[in-house]
């Protein structure tokens, strides 16, 4: 969603609290009862030793999966309000997790991992009242997007439950054929009326990177430049930033990530400044200019421009 900068809010001390990764155990069938009967007089202890060895079969290494960030310097499109055929030359496309990937080279799956989606808010709050921030007035909504409720990341138990909810969404992206996932609203703590902290959200973000990589997906940091160093160290692969040129924050991402996709908006940066950004000799981001509501070409107000790759 269009980004309201959080860099004016000081990040609280961060405590890394990763959850344990799941393992997979395998066993082997060895030495049946007949074999033991044949040698029972001569080597009873040997048969017992064989049974013990079978029970102590080692854990298998999880299946190896690979992932990578999108190629640098390629043209991308950001299609969160609905899928459409992108402009010519686009090879990287971001779409909502409910859409199918574009299949033009590299596909990014949008997941709202720290707030509800507008159409799901009422049902989610009814099904998981303990997993949304609660106030005396009821569930806490994002003031900029009042139909989205903030997930309650304040305890390890709640983060584990949220991972159980969001984890299948992330794995569903892989099953649909996406290459990567971007997790939105990492900065929700800044809108939480002090119910949440940066450390709370960072701990859940670190769980999401485990889930994504186990599913074979790269994972993008979405906004929140002050956490770039921390999340890069935690395993995030690239960044998706909104309006980093407007707020002069792009370096906070490019200093840590090999690939940064920047979405600027017509009501923010504007066309004239967008051209300046594209021409900047030290630009290290892939940049597009979109309308505020990320409309489709069939909608009035749709806008799309891209800096030359």
mmCIF file of C-alpha atoms in Angstrom:
data_model
loop_
_atom_site.group_PDB
_atom_site.id
_atom_site.type_symbol
_atom_site.label_atom_id
_atom_site.label_comp_id
_atom_site.label_asym_id
_atom_site.label_seq_id
_atom_site.Cartn_x
_atom_site.Cartn_y
_atom_site.Cartn_z
ATOM 1 C CA UNK A 1 0.000 0.000 0.000
ATOM 2 C CA UNK A 2 1.208 3.578 -0.431
ATOM 3 C CA UNK A 3 3.748 4.192 2.285
ATOM 4 C CA UNK A 4 3.674 6.686 5.145
ATOM 5 C CA UNK A 5 7.288 6.993 6.340
ATOM 6 C CA UNK A 6 8.102 5.524 9.707
ATOM 7 C CA UNK A 7 11.676 6.716 9.954
ATOM 8 C CA UNK A 8 10.618 9.482 12.285
ATOM 9 C CA UNK A 9 9.679 6.848 14.839
ATOM 10 C CA UNK A 10 12.724 5.578 16.692
ATOM 11 C CA UNK A 11 13.045 1.813 16.493
ATOM 12 C CA UNK A 12 13.061 0.181 19.906
ATOM 13 C CA UNK A 13 15.813 -2.291 20.886
ATOM 14 C CA UNK A 14 15.420 -5.473 18.886
ATOM 15 C CA UNK A 15 15.512 -8.949 20.377
ATOM 16 C CA UNK A 16 15.828 -11.796 17.942
ATOM 17 C CA UNK A 17 13.489 -14.626 18.860
ATOM 18 C CA UNK A 18 13.406 -17.058 15.918
ATOM 19 C CA UNK A 19 11.140 -20.078 16.123
ATOM 20 C CA UNK A 20 12.642 -23.554 15.689
ATOM 21 C CA UNK A 21 12.560 -25.012 12.172
ATOM 22 C CA UNK A 22 10.612 -28.229 11.631
ATOM 23 C CA UNK A 23 12.669 -31.366 11.002
ATOM 24 C CA UNK A 24 11.764 -34.588 9.188
ATOM 25 C CA UNK A 25 12.649 -38.035 10.516
ATOM 26 C CA UNK A 26 13.024 -41.117 8.387
ATOM 27 C CA UNK A 27 13.445 -44.737 9.357
ATOM 28 C CA UNK A 28 14.772 -47.855 7.653
ATOM 29 C CA UNK A 29 13.520 -51.430 7.785
ATOM 30 C CA UNK A 30 16.354 -53.776 8.712
ATOM 31 C CA UNK A 31 16.743 -57.291 10.082
ATOM 32 C CA UNK A 32 13.339 -59.031 10.380
ATOM 33 C CA UNK A 33 12.250 -61.515 13.100
ATOM 34 C CA UNK A 34 13.370 -64.506 11.007
ATOM 35 C CA UNK A 35 16.890 -63.161 10.897
ATOM 36 C CA UNK A 36 16.961 -62.830 14.679
ATOM 37 C CA UNK A 37 15.643 -66.373 15.140
ATOM 38 C CA UNK A 38 18.459 -67.828 13.042
ATOM 39 C CA UNK A 39 21.150 -66.227 15.124
ATOM 40 C CA UNK A 40 19.447 -66.080 18.513
ATOM 41 C CA UNK A 41 21.639 -68.767 20.127
ATOM 42 C CA UNK A 42 24.883 -67.566 18.661
ATOM 43 C CA UNK A 43 24.426 -63.788 18.715
ATOM 44 C CA UNK A 44 21.455 -62.717 20.818
ATOM 45 C CA UNK A 45 23.124 -59.490 21.797
ATOM 46 C CA UNK A 46 23.915 -58.756 18.153
ATOM 47 C CA UNK A 47 20.216 -58.886 17.274
ATOM 48 C CA UNK A 48 19.429 -56.542 20.152
ATOM 49 C CA UNK A 49 22.134 -54.202 18.965
ATOM 50 C CA UNK A 50 20.615 -54.163 15.473
ATOM 51 C CA UNK A 51 17.199 -53.194 16.879
ATOM 52 C CA UNK A 52 18.772 -50.411 18.906
ATOM 53 C CA UNK A 53 20.541 -49.099 15.837
ATOM 54 C CA UNK A 54 17.238 -49.056 13.930
ATOM 55 C CA UNK A 55 15.527 -47.010 16.655
ATOM 56 C CA UNK A 56 18.406 -44.532 16.566
ATOM 57 C CA UNK A 57 18.157 -43.837 12.838
ATOM 58 C CA UNK A 58 19.491 -40.316 12.198
ATOM 59 C CA UNK A 59 17.315 -37.430 11.101
ATOM 60 C CA UNK A 60 17.253 -36.775 7.382
ATOM 61 C CA UNK A 61 18.372 -33.486 5.971
ATOM 62 C CA UNK A 62 15.359 -31.478 4.700
ATOM 63 C CA UNK A 63 14.966 -31.412 0.934
ATOM 64 C CA UNK A 64 17.243 -28.790 -0.570
ATOM 65 C CA UNK A 65 15.442 -25.821 -2.099
ATOM 66 C CA UNK A 66 16.860 -22.824 -3.890
ATOM 67 C CA UNK A 67 15.662 -19.257 -4.322
ATOM 68 C CA UNK A 68 17.063 -16.009 -5.651
ATOM 69 C CA UNK A 69 16.083 -12.326 -5.846
ATOM 70 C CA UNK A 70 14.818 -10.889 -9.139
ATOM 71 C CA UNK A 71 17.473 -9.952 -11.677
ATOM 72 C CA UNK A 72 18.855 -6.472 -11.181
ATOM 73 C CA UNK A 73 18.209 -3.758 -13.720
ATOM 74 C CA UNK A 74 15.025 -5.288 -15.138
ATOM 75 C CA UNK A 75 11.702 -3.541 -15.726
ATOM 76 C CA UNK A 76 8.899 -4.435 -13.312
ATOM 77 C CA UNK A 77 5.211 -3.750 -12.758
ATOM 78 C CA UNK A 78 3.257 -3.510 -9.525
ATOM 79 C CA UNK A 79 -0.273 -4.887 -9.945
ATOM 80 C CA UNK A 80 -1.922 -5.167 -6.535
ATOM 81 C CA UNK A 81 -5.407 -4.008 -7.536
ATOM 82 C CA UNK A 82 -5.829 -6.637 -10.219
ATOM 83 C CA UNK A 83 -3.836 -8.556 -12.815
ATOM 84 C CA UNK A 84 -3.449 -7.365 -16.386
ATOM 85 C CA UNK A 85 -1.066 -7.757 -19.285
ATOM 86 C CA UNK A 86 1.868 -5.508 -18.333
ATOM 87 C CA UNK A 87 3.543 -3.023 -20.650
ATOM 88 C CA UNK A 88 6.140 -4.295 -23.085
ATOM 89 C CA UNK A 89 9.553 -5.085 -21.693
ATOM 90 C CA UNK A 90 8.301 -5.976 -18.202
ATOM 91 C CA UNK A 91 9.758 -9.231 -16.890
ATOM 92 C CA UNK A 92 9.167 -8.854 -13.139
ATOM 93 C CA UNK A 93 5.573 -8.586 -11.900
ATOM 94 C CA UNK A 94 4.150 -8.267 -8.364
ATOM 95 C CA UNK A 95 0.584 -9.424 -7.789
ATOM 96 C CA UNK A 96 -1.667 -10.244 -4.863
ATOM 97 C CA UNK A 97 -1.489 -13.792 -3.560
ATOM 98 C CA UNK A 98 -5.049 -14.430 -4.793
ATOM 99 C CA UNK A 99 -3.979 -13.803 -8.421
ATOM 100 C CA UNK A 100 -2.022 -16.055 -10.735
ATOM 101 C CA UNK A 101 1.594 -15.188 -11.608
ATOM 102 C CA UNK A 102 2.215 -13.380 -14.882
ATOM 103 C CA UNK A 103 4.816 -15.900 -16.014
ATOM 104 C CA UNK A 104 7.002 -13.390 -17.845
ATOM 105 C CA UNK A 105 10.237 -14.170 -16.025
ATOM 106 C CA UNK A 106 9.975 -13.459 -12.286
ATOM 107 C CA UNK A 107 6.826 -13.254 -10.159
ATOM 108 C CA UNK A 108 6.420 -11.681 -6.719
ATOM 109 C CA UNK A 109 3.515 -12.597 -4.456
ATOM 110 C CA UNK A 110 2.045 -9.905 -2.204
ATOM 111 C CA UNK A 111 1.047 -11.043 1.301
ATOM 112 C CA UNK A 112 -0.299 -8.731 3.985
ATOM 113 C CA UNK A 113 1.584 -10.303 6.876
ATOM 114 C CA UNK A 114 0.992 -7.736 9.619
ATOM 115 C CA UNK A 115 -2.561 -6.497 8.952
ATOM 116 C CA UNK A 116 -5.804 -7.881 7.591
ATOM 117 C CA UNK A 117 -6.922 -7.392 4.019
ATOM 118 C CA UNK A 118 -9.962 -5.085 3.844
ATOM 119 C CA UNK A 119 -12.376 -7.732 2.586
ATOM 120 C CA UNK A 120 -11.234 -10.180 5.278
ATOM 121 C CA UNK A 121 -11.132 -7.903 8.335
ATOM 122 C CA UNK A 122 -14.504 -8.733 9.892
ATOM 123 C CA UNK A 123 -14.156 -12.470 9.389
ATOM 124 C CA UNK A 124 -10.580 -12.518 10.658
ATOM 125 C CA UNK A 125 -11.452 -10.547 13.797
ATOM 126 C CA UNK A 126 -14.353 -12.904 14.498
ATOM 127 C CA UNK A 127 -12.277 -16.041 13.965
ATOM 128 C CA UNK A 128 -9.088 -14.779 15.663
ATOM 129 C CA UNK A 129 -10.017 -12.047 18.160
ATOM 130 C CA UNK A 130 -6.770 -12.575 20.088
ATOM 131 C CA UNK A 131 -4.636 -12.062 16.985
ATOM 132 C CA UNK A 132 -5.685 -8.466 16.281
ATOM 133 C CA UNK A 133 -4.722 -5.553 18.516
ATOM 134 C CA UNK A 134 -7.627 -4.862 20.859
ATOM 135 C CA UNK A 135 -8.413 -1.514 22.464
ATOM 136 C CA UNK A 136 -11.228 -0.244 24.660
ATOM 137 C CA UNK A 137 -13.007 0.700 21.435
ATOM 138 C CA UNK A 138 -12.505 -2.669 19.787
ATOM 139 C CA UNK A 139 -9.976 -3.939 17.219
ATOM 140 C CA UNK A 140 -7.382 -1.351 16.223
ATOM 141 C CA UNK A 141 -7.461 -0.281 12.586
ATOM 142 C CA UNK A 142 -4.737 1.343 10.513
ATOM 143 C CA UNK A 143 -5.615 5.071 10.521
ATOM 144 C CA UNK A 144 -4.510 5.394 6.903
ATOM 145 C CA UNK A 145 -6.408 2.277 5.832
ATOM 146 C CA UNK A 146 -9.290 2.052 8.338
ATOM 147 C CA UNK A 147 -10.626 -1.187 6.884
ATOM 148 C CA UNK A 148 -7.401 -3.016 7.810
ATOM 149 C CA UNK A 149 -6.847 -4.313 11.345
ATOM 150 C CA UNK A 150 -3.421 -4.658 12.948
ATOM 151 C CA UNK A 151 -2.192 -8.142 13.802
ATOM 152 C CA UNK A 152 -1.163 -8.492 17.448
ATOM 153 C CA UNK A 153 2.521 -9.478 17.359
ATOM 154 C CA UNK A 154 3.152 -8.632 21.024
ATOM 155 C CA UNK A 155 3.943 -12.116 22.387
ATOM 156 C CA UNK A 156 5.794 -15.177 21.163
ATOM 157 C CA UNK A 157 2.606 -17.235 21.481
ATOM 158 C CA UNK A 158 0.639 -14.838 19.289
ATOM 159 C CA UNK A 159 3.445 -14.669 16.737
ATOM 160 C CA UNK A 160 3.427 -18.461 16.550
ATOM 161 C CA UNK A 161 -0.327 -18.445 15.936
ATOM 162 C CA UNK A 162 0.017 -15.756 13.280
ATOM 163 C CA UNK A 163 2.671 -17.832 11.563
ATOM 164 C CA UNK A 164 0.217 -20.723 11.488
ATOM 165 C CA UNK A 165 -2.272 -18.451 9.718
ATOM 166 C CA UNK A 166 0.064 -16.627 7.344
ATOM 167 C CA UNK A 167 2.377 -19.573 6.677
ATOM 168 C CA UNK A 168 -0.118 -21.332 4.385
ATOM 169 C CA UNK A 169 -0.570 -18.079 2.435
ATOM 170 C CA UNK A 170 3.180 -17.947 1.825
ATOM 171 C CA UNK A 171 3.346 -21.620 0.858
ATOM 172 C CA UNK A 172 0.347 -21.054 -1.396
ATOM 173 C CA UNK A 173 2.395 -18.494 -3.320
ATOM 174 C CA UNK A 174 4.973 -21.178 -4.053
ATOM 175 C CA UNK A 175 2.287 -23.661 -5.051
ATOM 176 C CA UNK A 176 0.836 -21.093 -7.480
ATOM 177 C CA UNK A 177 4.215 -20.699 -9.162
ATOM 178 C CA UNK A 178 5.514 -17.421 -7.733
ATOM 179 C CA UNK A 179 9.251 -16.935 -7.262
ATOM 180 C CA UNK A 180 9.184 -14.623 -4.240
ATOM 181 C CA UNK A 181 6.970 -13.139 -1.580
ATOM 182 C CA UNK A 182 6.762 -9.595 -0.225
ATOM 183 C CA UNK A 183 5.302 -9.174 3.267
ATOM 184 C CA UNK A 184 3.506 -5.869 3.724
ATOM 185 C CA UNK A 185 2.980 -3.616 6.755
ATOM 186 C CA UNK A 186 6.156 -4.532 8.594
ATOM 187 C CA UNK A 187 5.949 -1.052 10.138
ATOM 188 C CA UNK A 188 2.520 -1.621 11.723
ATOM 189 C CA UNK A 189 3.978 -1.068 15.188
ATOM 190 C CA UNK A 190 4.303 2.638 14.361
ATOM 191 C CA UNK A 191 0.489 2.804 14.063
ATOM 192 C CA UNK A 192 -0.296 0.583 17.049
ATOM 193 C CA UNK A 193 -0.737 3.223 19.764
ATOM 194 C CA UNK A 194 2.262 1.607 21.523
ATOM 195 C CA UNK A 195 0.607 -1.807 21.754
ATOM 196 C CA UNK A 196 3.402 -3.229 19.574
ATOM 197 C CA UNK A 197 7.147 -2.679 19.242
ATOM 198 C CA UNK A 198 9.710 -2.895 16.479
ATOM 199 C CA UNK A 199 11.112 -5.971 18.223
ATOM 200 C CA UNK A 200 7.698 -7.684 18.102
ATOM 201 C CA UNK A 201 7.355 -7.206 14.357
ATOM 202 C CA UNK A 202 10.974 -8.077 13.648
ATOM 203 C CA UNK A 203 10.581 -11.386 15.465
ATOM 204 C CA UNK A 204 7.597 -12.302 13.290
ATOM 205 C CA UNK A 205 9.410 -11.081 10.168
ATOM 206 C CA UNK A 206 12.236 -13.484 10.990
ATOM 207 C CA UNK A 207 9.740 -16.336 11.190
ATOM 208 C CA UNK A 208 8.331 -15.390 7.792
ATOM 209 C CA UNK A 209 11.760 -15.633 6.166
ATOM 210 C CA UNK A 210 12.095 -19.200 7.460
ATOM 211 C CA UNK A 211 8.703 -20.153 6.047
ATOM 212 C CA UNK A 212 9.438 -18.535 2.682
ATOM 213 C CA UNK A 213 12.831 -20.151 2.230
ATOM 214 C CA UNK A 214 11.519 -23.568 3.252
ATOM 215 C CA UNK A 215 8.895 -23.138 0.517
ATOM 216 C CA UNK A 216 11.613 -22.282 -2.013
ATOM 217 C CA UNK A 217 10.702 -18.592 -2.241
ATOM 218 C CA UNK A 218 12.867 -15.499 -2.020
ATOM 219 C CA UNK A 219 11.473 -12.898 0.376
ATOM 220 C CA UNK A 220 11.409 -9.121 0.108
ATOM 221 C CA UNK A 221 11.532 -6.558 2.861
ATOM 222 C CA UNK A 222 8.653 -4.135 2.289
ATOM 223 C CA UNK A 223 9.379 -0.535 3.387
ATOM 224 C CA UNK A 224 10.676 0.257 6.924
ATOM 225 C CA UNK A 225 14.205 1.315 5.906
ATOM 226 C CA UNK A 226 15.453 1.507 9.493
ATOM 227 C CA UNK A 227 15.243 -2.302 9.711
ATOM 228 C CA UNK A 228 17.163 -3.048 6.509
ATOM 229 C CA UNK A 229 20.415 -4.123 8.146
ATOM 230 C CA UNK A 230 18.606 -6.314 10.662
ATOM 231 C CA UNK A 231 16.370 -8.031 8.129
ATOM 232 C CA UNK A 232 19.133 -8.516 5.578
ATOM 233 C CA UNK A 233 21.117 -10.281 8.296
ATOM 234 C CA UNK A 234 18.034 -12.381 9.079
ATOM 235 C CA UNK A 235 17.961 -13.642 5.486
ATOM 236 C CA UNK A 236 15.770 -11.275 3.489
ATOM 237 C CA UNK A 237 16.814 -11.341 -0.156
ATOM 238 C CA UNK A 238 15.752 -8.016 -1.703
ATOM 239 C CA UNK A 239 13.603 -4.980 -0.953
ATOM 240 C CA UNK A 240 10.378 -3.498 -2.269
ATOM 241 C CA UNK A 241 10.169 0.163 -1.310
ATOM 242 C CA UNK A 242 7.437 2.723 -1.769
ATOM 243 C CA UNK A 243 8.374 6.370 -2.290
ATOM 244 C CA UNK A 244 11.970 5.965 -1.181
ATOM 245 C CA UNK A 245 12.992 8.720 -3.627
ATOM 246 C CA UNK A 246 10.425 11.129 -2.161
ATOM 247 C CA UNK A 247 11.680 10.552 1.372
ATOM 248 C CA UNK A 248 15.348 10.169 0.380
ATOM 249 C CA UNK A 249 15.505 6.678 1.865
ATOM 250 C CA UNK A 250 16.643 4.590 -1.100
ATOM 251 C CA UNK A 251 20.224 4.311 0.138
ATOM 252 C CA UNK A 252 18.972 2.667 3.325
ATOM 253 C CA UNK A 253 17.882 -0.241 1.140
ATOM 254 C CA UNK A 254 20.578 -0.273 -1.555
ATOM 255 C CA UNK A 255 23.326 -0.252 1.067
ATOM 256 C CA UNK A 256 22.142 -3.709 2.134
ATOM 257 C CA UNK A 257 20.296 -5.364 -0.749
ATOM 258 C CA UNK A 258 21.511 -6.275 -4.245
ATOM 259 C CA UNK A 259 18.080 -5.559 -5.750
ATOM 260 C CA UNK A 260 15.670 -2.787 -4.733
ATOM 261 C CA UNK A 261 12.338 -2.260 -6.506
ATOM 262 C CA UNK A 262 10.999 1.248 -5.892
ATOM 263 C CA UNK A 263 7.392 2.252 -6.525
ATOM 264 C CA UNK A 264 6.859 6.006 -6.715
ATOM 265 C CA UNK A 265 3.407 7.573 -7.006
ATOM 266 C CA UNK A 266 1.978 10.276 -9.248
ATOM 267 C CA UNK A 267 0.567 12.140 -6.231
ATOM 268 C CA UNK A 268 3.914 11.961 -4.451
ATOM 269 C CA UNK A 269 6.989 12.184 -6.637
ATOM 270 C CA UNK A 270 5.150 13.353 -9.751
ATOM 271 C CA UNK A 271 6.170 13.058 -13.392
ATOM 272 C CA UNK A 272 8.839 15.789 -13.464
ATOM 273 C CA UNK A 273 10.755 14.502 -10.466
ATOM 274 C CA UNK A 274 10.345 10.948 -11.706
ATOM 275 C CA UNK A 275 12.277 11.867 -14.832
ATOM 276 C CA UNK A 276 15.006 13.350 -12.632
ATOM 277 C CA UNK A 277 15.226 10.153 -10.606
ATOM 278 C CA UNK A 278 15.529 8.070 -13.778
ATOM 279 C CA UNK A 279 18.363 10.245 -15.082
ATOM 280 C CA UNK A 280 20.333 10.259 -11.827
ATOM 281 C CA UNK A 281 23.773 8.791 -12.589
ATOM 282 C CA UNK A 282 24.060 7.034 -9.214
ATOM 283 C CA UNK A 283 20.623 5.402 -9.221
ATOM 284 C CA UNK A 284 20.806 1.850 -7.857
ATOM 285 C CA UNK A 285 17.089 1.059 -7.863
ATOM 286 C CA UNK A 286 14.612 -0.206 -10.423
ATOM 287 C CA UNK A 287 11.869 2.434 -10.412
ATOM 288 C CA UNK A 288 8.299 2.693 -11.648
ATOM 289 C CA UNK A 289 5.760 5.498 -11.322
ATOM 290 C CA UNK A 290 2.230 4.324 -10.512
ATOM 291 C CA UNK A 291 -1.106 5.900 -9.678
ATOM 292 C CA UNK A 292 -1.924 5.978 -5.954
ATOM 293 C CA UNK A 293 -4.551 3.204 -6.138
ATOM 294 C CA UNK A 294 -2.544 0.880 -8.407
ATOM 295 C CA UNK A 295 -5.377 0.742 -10.927
ATOM 296 C CA UNK A 296 -5.554 -1.441 -14.027
ATOM 297 C CA UNK A 297 -5.341 -0.032 -17.572
ATOM 298 C CA UNK A 298 -9.130 -0.328 -17.879
ATOM 299 C CA UNK A 299 -9.642 2.127 -14.990
ATOM 300 C CA UNK A 300 -9.724 5.903 -15.229
ATOM 301 C CA UNK A 301 -6.644 7.321 -13.550
ATOM 302 C CA UNK A 302 -4.337 4.423 -14.358
ATOM 303 C CA UNK A 303 -0.716 5.522 -14.658
ATOM 304 C CA UNK A 304 2.500 3.632 -15.314
ATOM 305 C CA UNK A 305 5.983 4.700 -16.288
ATOM 306 C CA UNK A 306 9.295 2.919 -15.802
ATOM 307 C CA UNK A 307 12.844 4.121 -15.735
ATOM 308 C CA UNK A 308 14.935 2.629 -18.531
ATOM 309 C CA UNK A 309 16.344 -0.723 -17.478
#
